[in-house]
mmCIF file with all atom_site columns, C-alpha atoms and ligand atoms in Angstrom:
data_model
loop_
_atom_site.group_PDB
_atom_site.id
_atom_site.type_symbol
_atom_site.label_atom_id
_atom_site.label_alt_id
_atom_site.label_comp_id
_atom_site.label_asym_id
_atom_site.label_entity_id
_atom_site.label_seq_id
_atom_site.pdbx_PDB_ins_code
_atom_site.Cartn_x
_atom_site.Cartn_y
_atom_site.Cartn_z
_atom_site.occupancy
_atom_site.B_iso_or_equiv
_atom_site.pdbx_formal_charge
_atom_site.auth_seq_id
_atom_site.auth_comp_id
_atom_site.auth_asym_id
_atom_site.auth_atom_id
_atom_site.pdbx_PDB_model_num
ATOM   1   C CA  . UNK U 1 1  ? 0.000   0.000  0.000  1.00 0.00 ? 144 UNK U CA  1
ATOM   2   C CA  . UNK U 1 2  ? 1.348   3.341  -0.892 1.00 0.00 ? 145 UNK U CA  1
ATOM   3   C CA  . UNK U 1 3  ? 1.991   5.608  1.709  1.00 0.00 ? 146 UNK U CA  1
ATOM   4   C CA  . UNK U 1 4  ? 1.194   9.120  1.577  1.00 0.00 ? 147 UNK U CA  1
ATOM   5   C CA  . UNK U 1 5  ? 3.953   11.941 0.914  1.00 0.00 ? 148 UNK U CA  1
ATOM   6   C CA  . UNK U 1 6  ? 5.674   13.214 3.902  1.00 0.00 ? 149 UNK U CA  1
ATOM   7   C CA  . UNK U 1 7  ? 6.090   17.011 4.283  1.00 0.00 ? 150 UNK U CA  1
ATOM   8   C CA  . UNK U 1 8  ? 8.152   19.196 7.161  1.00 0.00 ? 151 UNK U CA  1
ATOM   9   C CA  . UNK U 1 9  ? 7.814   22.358 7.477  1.00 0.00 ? 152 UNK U CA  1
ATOM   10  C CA  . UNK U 1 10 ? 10.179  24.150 10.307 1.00 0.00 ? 153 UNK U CA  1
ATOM   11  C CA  . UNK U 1 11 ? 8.903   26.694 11.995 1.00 0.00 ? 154 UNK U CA  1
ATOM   12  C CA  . UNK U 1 12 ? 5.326   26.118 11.465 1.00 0.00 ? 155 UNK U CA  1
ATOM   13  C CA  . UNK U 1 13 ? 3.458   27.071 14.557 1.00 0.00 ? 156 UNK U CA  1
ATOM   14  C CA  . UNK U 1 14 ? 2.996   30.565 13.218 1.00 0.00 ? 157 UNK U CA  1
ATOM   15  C CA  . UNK U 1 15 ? 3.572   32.850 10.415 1.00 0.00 ? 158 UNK U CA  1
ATOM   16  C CA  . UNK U 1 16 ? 4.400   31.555 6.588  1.00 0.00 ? 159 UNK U CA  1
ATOM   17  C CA  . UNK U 1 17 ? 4.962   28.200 7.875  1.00 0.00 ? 160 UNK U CA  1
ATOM   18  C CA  . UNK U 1 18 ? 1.475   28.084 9.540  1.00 0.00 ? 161 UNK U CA  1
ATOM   19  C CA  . UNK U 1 19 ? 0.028   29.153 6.352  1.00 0.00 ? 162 UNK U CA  1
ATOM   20  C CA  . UNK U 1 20 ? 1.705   26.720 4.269  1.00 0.00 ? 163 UNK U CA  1
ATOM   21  C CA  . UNK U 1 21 ? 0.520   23.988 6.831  1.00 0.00 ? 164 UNK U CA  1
ATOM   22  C CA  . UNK U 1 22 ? -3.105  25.489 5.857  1.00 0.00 ? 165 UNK U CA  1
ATOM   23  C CA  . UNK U 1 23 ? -2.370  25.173 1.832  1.00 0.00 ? 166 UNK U CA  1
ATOM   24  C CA  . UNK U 1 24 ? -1.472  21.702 1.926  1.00 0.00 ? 167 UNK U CA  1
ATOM   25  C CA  . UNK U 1 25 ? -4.570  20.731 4.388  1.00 0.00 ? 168 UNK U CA  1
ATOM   26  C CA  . UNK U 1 26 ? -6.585  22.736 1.477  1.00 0.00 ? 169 UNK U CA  1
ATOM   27  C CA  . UNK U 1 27 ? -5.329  19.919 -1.112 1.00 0.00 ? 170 UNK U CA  1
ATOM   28  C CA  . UNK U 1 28 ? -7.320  17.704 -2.351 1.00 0.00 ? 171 UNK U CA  1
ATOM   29  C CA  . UNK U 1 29 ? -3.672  15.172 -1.951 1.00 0.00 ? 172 UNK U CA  1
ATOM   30  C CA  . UNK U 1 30 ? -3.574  13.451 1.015  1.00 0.00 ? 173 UNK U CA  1
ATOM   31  C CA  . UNK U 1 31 ? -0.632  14.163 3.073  1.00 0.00 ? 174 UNK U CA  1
ATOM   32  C CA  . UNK U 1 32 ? 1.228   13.586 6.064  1.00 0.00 ? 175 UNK U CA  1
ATOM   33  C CA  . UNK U 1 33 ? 2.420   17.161 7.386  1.00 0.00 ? 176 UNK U CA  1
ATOM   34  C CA  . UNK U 1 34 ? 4.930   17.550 10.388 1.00 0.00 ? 177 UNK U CA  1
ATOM   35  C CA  . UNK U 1 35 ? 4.534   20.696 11.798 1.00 0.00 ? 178 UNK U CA  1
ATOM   36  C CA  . UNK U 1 36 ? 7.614   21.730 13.494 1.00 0.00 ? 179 UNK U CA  1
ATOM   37  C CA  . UNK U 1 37 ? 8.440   24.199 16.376 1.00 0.00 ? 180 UNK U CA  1
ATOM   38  C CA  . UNK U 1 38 ? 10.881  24.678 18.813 1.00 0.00 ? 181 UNK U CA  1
ATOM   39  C CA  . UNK U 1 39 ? 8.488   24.361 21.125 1.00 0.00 ? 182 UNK U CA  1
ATOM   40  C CA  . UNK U 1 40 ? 6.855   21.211 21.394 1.00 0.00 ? 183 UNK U CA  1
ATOM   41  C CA  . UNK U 1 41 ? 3.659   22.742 23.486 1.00 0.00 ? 184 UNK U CA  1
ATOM   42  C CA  . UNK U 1 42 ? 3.182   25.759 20.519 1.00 0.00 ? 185 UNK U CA  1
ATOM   43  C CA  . UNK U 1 43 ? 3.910   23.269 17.723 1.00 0.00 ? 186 UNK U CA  1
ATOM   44  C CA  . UNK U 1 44 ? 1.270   20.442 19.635 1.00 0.00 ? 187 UNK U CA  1
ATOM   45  C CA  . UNK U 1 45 ? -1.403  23.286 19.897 1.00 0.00 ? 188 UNK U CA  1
ATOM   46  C CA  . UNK U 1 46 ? -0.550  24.476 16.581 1.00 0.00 ? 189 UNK U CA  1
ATOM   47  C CA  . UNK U 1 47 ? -1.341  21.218 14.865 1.00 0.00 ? 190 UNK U CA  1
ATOM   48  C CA  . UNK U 1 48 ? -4.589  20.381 16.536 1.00 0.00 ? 191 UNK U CA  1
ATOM   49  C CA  . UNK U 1 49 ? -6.018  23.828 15.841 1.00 0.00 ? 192 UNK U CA  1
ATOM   50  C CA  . UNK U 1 50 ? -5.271  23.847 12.282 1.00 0.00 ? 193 UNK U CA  1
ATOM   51  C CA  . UNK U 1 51 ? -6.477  19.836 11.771 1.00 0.00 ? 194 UNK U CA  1
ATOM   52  C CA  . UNK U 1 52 ? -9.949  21.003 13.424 1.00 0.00 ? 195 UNK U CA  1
ATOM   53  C CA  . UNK U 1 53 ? -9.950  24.066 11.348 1.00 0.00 ? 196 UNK U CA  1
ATOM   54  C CA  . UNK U 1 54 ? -9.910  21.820 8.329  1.00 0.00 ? 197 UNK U CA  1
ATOM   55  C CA  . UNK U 1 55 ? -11.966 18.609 9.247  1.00 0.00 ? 198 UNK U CA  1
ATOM   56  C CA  . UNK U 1 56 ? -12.680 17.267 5.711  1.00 0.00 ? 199 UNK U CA  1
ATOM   57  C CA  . UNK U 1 57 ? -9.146  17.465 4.486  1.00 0.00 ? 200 UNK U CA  1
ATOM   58  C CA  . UNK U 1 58 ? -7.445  14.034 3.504  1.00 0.00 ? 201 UNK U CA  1
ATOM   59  C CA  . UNK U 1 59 ? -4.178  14.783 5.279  1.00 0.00 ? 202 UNK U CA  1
ATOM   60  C CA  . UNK U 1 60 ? -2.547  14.061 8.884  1.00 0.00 ? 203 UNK U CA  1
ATOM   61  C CA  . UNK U 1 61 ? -0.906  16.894 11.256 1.00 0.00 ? 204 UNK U CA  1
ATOM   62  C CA  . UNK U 1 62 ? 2.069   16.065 13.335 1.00 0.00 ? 205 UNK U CA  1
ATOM   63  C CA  . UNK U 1 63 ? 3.880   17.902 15.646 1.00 0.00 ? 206 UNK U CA  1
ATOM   64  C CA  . UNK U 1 64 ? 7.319   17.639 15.624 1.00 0.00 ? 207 UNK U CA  1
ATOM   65  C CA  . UNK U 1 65 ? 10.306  19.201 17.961 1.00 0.00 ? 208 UNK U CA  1
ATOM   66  C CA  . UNK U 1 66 ? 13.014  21.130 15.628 1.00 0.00 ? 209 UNK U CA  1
ATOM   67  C CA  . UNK U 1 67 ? 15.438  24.020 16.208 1.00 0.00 ? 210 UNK U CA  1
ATOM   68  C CA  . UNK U 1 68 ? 17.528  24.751 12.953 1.00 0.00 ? 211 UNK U CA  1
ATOM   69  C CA  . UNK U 1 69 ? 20.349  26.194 14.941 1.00 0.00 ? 212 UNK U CA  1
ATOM   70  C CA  . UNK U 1 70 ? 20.867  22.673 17.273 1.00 0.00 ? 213 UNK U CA  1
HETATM 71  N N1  . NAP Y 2 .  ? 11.385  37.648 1.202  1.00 0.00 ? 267 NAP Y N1  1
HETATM 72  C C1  . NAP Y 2 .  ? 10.201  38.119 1.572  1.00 0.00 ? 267 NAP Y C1  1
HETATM 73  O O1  . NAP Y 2 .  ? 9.553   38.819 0.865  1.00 0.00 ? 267 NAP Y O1  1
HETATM 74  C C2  . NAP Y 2 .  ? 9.664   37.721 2.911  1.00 0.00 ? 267 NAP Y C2  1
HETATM 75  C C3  . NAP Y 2 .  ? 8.362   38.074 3.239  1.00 0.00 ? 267 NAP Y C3  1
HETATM 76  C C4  . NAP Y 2 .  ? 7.877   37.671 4.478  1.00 0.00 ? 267 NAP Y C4  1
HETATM 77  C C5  . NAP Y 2 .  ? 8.695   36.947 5.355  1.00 0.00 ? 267 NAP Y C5  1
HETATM 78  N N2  . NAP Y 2 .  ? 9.967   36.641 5.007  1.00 0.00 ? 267 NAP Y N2  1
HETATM 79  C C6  . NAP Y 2 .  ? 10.815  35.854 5.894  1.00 0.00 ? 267 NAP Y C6  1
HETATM 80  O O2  . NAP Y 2 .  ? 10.246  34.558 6.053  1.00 0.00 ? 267 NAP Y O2  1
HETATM 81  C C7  . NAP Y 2 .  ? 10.503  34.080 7.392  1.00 0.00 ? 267 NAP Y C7  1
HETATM 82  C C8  . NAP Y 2 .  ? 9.201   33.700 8.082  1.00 0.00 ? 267 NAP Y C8  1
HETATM 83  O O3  . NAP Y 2 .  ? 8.389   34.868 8.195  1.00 0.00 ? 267 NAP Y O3  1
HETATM 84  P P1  . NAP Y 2 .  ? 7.127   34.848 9.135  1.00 0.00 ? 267 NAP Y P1  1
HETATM 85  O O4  . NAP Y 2 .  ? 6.378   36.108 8.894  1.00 0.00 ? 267 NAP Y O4  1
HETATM 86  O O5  . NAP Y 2 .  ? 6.421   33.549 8.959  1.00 0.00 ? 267 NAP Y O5  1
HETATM 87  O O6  . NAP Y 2 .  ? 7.838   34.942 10.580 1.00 0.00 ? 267 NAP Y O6  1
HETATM 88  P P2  . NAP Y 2 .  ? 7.259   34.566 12.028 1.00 0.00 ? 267 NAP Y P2  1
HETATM 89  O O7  . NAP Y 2 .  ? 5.767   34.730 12.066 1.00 0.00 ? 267 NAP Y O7  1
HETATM 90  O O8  . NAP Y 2 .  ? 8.114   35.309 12.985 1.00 0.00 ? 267 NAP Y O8  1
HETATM 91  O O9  . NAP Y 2 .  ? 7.555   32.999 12.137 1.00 0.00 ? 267 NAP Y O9  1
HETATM 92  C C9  . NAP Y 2 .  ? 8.874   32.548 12.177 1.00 0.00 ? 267 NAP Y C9  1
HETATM 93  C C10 . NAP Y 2 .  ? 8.833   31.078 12.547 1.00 0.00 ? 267 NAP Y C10 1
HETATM 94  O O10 . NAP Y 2 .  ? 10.167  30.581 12.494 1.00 0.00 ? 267 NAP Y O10 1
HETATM 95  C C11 . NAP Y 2 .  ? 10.427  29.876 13.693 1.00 0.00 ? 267 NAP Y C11 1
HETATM 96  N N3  . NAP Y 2 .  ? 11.853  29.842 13.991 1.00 0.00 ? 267 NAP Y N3  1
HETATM 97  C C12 . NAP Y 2 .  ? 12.666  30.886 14.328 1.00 0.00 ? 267 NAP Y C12 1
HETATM 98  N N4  . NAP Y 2 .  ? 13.919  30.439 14.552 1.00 0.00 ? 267 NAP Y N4  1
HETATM 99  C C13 . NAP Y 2 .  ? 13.905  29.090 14.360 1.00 0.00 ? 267 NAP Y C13 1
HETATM 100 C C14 . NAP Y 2 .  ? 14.879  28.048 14.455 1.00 0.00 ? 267 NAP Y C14 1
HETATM 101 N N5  . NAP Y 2 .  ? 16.142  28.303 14.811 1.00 0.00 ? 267 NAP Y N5  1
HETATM 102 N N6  . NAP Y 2 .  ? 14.518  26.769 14.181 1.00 0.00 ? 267 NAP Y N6  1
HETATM 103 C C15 . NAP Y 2 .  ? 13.243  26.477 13.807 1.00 0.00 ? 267 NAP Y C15 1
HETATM 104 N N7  . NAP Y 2 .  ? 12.262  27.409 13.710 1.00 0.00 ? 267 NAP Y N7  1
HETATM 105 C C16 . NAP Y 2 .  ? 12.594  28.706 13.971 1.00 0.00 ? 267 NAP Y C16 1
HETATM 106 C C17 . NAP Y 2 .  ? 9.611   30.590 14.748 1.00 0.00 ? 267 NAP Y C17 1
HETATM 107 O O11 . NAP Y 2 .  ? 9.428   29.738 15.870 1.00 0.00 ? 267 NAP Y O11 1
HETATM 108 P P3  . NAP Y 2 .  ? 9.089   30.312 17.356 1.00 0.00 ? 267 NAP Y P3  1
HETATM 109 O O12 . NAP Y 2 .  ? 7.580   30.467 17.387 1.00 0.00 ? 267 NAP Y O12 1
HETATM 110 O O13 . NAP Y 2 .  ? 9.584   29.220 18.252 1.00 0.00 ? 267 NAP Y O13 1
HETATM 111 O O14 . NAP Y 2 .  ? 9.818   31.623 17.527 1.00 0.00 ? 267 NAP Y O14 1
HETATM 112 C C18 . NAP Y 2 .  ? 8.319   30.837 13.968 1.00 0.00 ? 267 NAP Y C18 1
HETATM 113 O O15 . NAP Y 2 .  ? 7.505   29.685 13.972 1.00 0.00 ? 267 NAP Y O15 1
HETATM 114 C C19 . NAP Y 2 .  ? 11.248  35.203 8.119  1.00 0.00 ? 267 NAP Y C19 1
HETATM 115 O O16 . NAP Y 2 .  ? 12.638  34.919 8.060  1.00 0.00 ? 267 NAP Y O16 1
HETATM 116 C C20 . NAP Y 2 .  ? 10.915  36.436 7.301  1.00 0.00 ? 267 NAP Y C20 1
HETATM 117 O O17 . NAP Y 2 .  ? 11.930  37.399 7.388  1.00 0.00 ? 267 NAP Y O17 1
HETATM 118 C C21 . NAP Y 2 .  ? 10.445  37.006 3.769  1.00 0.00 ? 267 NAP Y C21 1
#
């Protein structure tokens, strides 16, 4: 069974990132998206809001710990 595309966007709790998280939920693709933060609490709160904001969309929201500078 073919698994769906993976996607990570860093620094995705707010901002640009945030709003590409909300362009790929829009897609009629199915999708897993992990949502990274360097906070795991924003990125976690992050990622539920945005999957209920979009409750017919095909793909998955993960959270995901990331700091570019570690
Ligand atoms: N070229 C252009 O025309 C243009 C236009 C707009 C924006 N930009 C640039 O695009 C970027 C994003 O803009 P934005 O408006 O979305 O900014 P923003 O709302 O401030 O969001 C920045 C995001 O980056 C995260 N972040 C910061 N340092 C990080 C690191 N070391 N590792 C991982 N994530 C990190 C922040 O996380 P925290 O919440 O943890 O701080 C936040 O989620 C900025 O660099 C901005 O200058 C360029």
């Amino acid at each position: 069974m073919a698994s769906n595309p993976i996607i990570l966007i860093t620094g995705a709790n707010t901002g640009l990132g945030l709003e590409t998280v909300k362009d790929l939920l829009r897609s009629p693709k199915a999708y897993t998206i992990l949502l990274g933060g360097r906070s795991l609490n924003k990125a976690n709160t992050a990622a539920k809001e945005v999957q209920a904001e979009f409750p017919r969309s095909l793909s998955v929201v993960k959270a995901i710990q990331v700091d570019l500078e570690d």
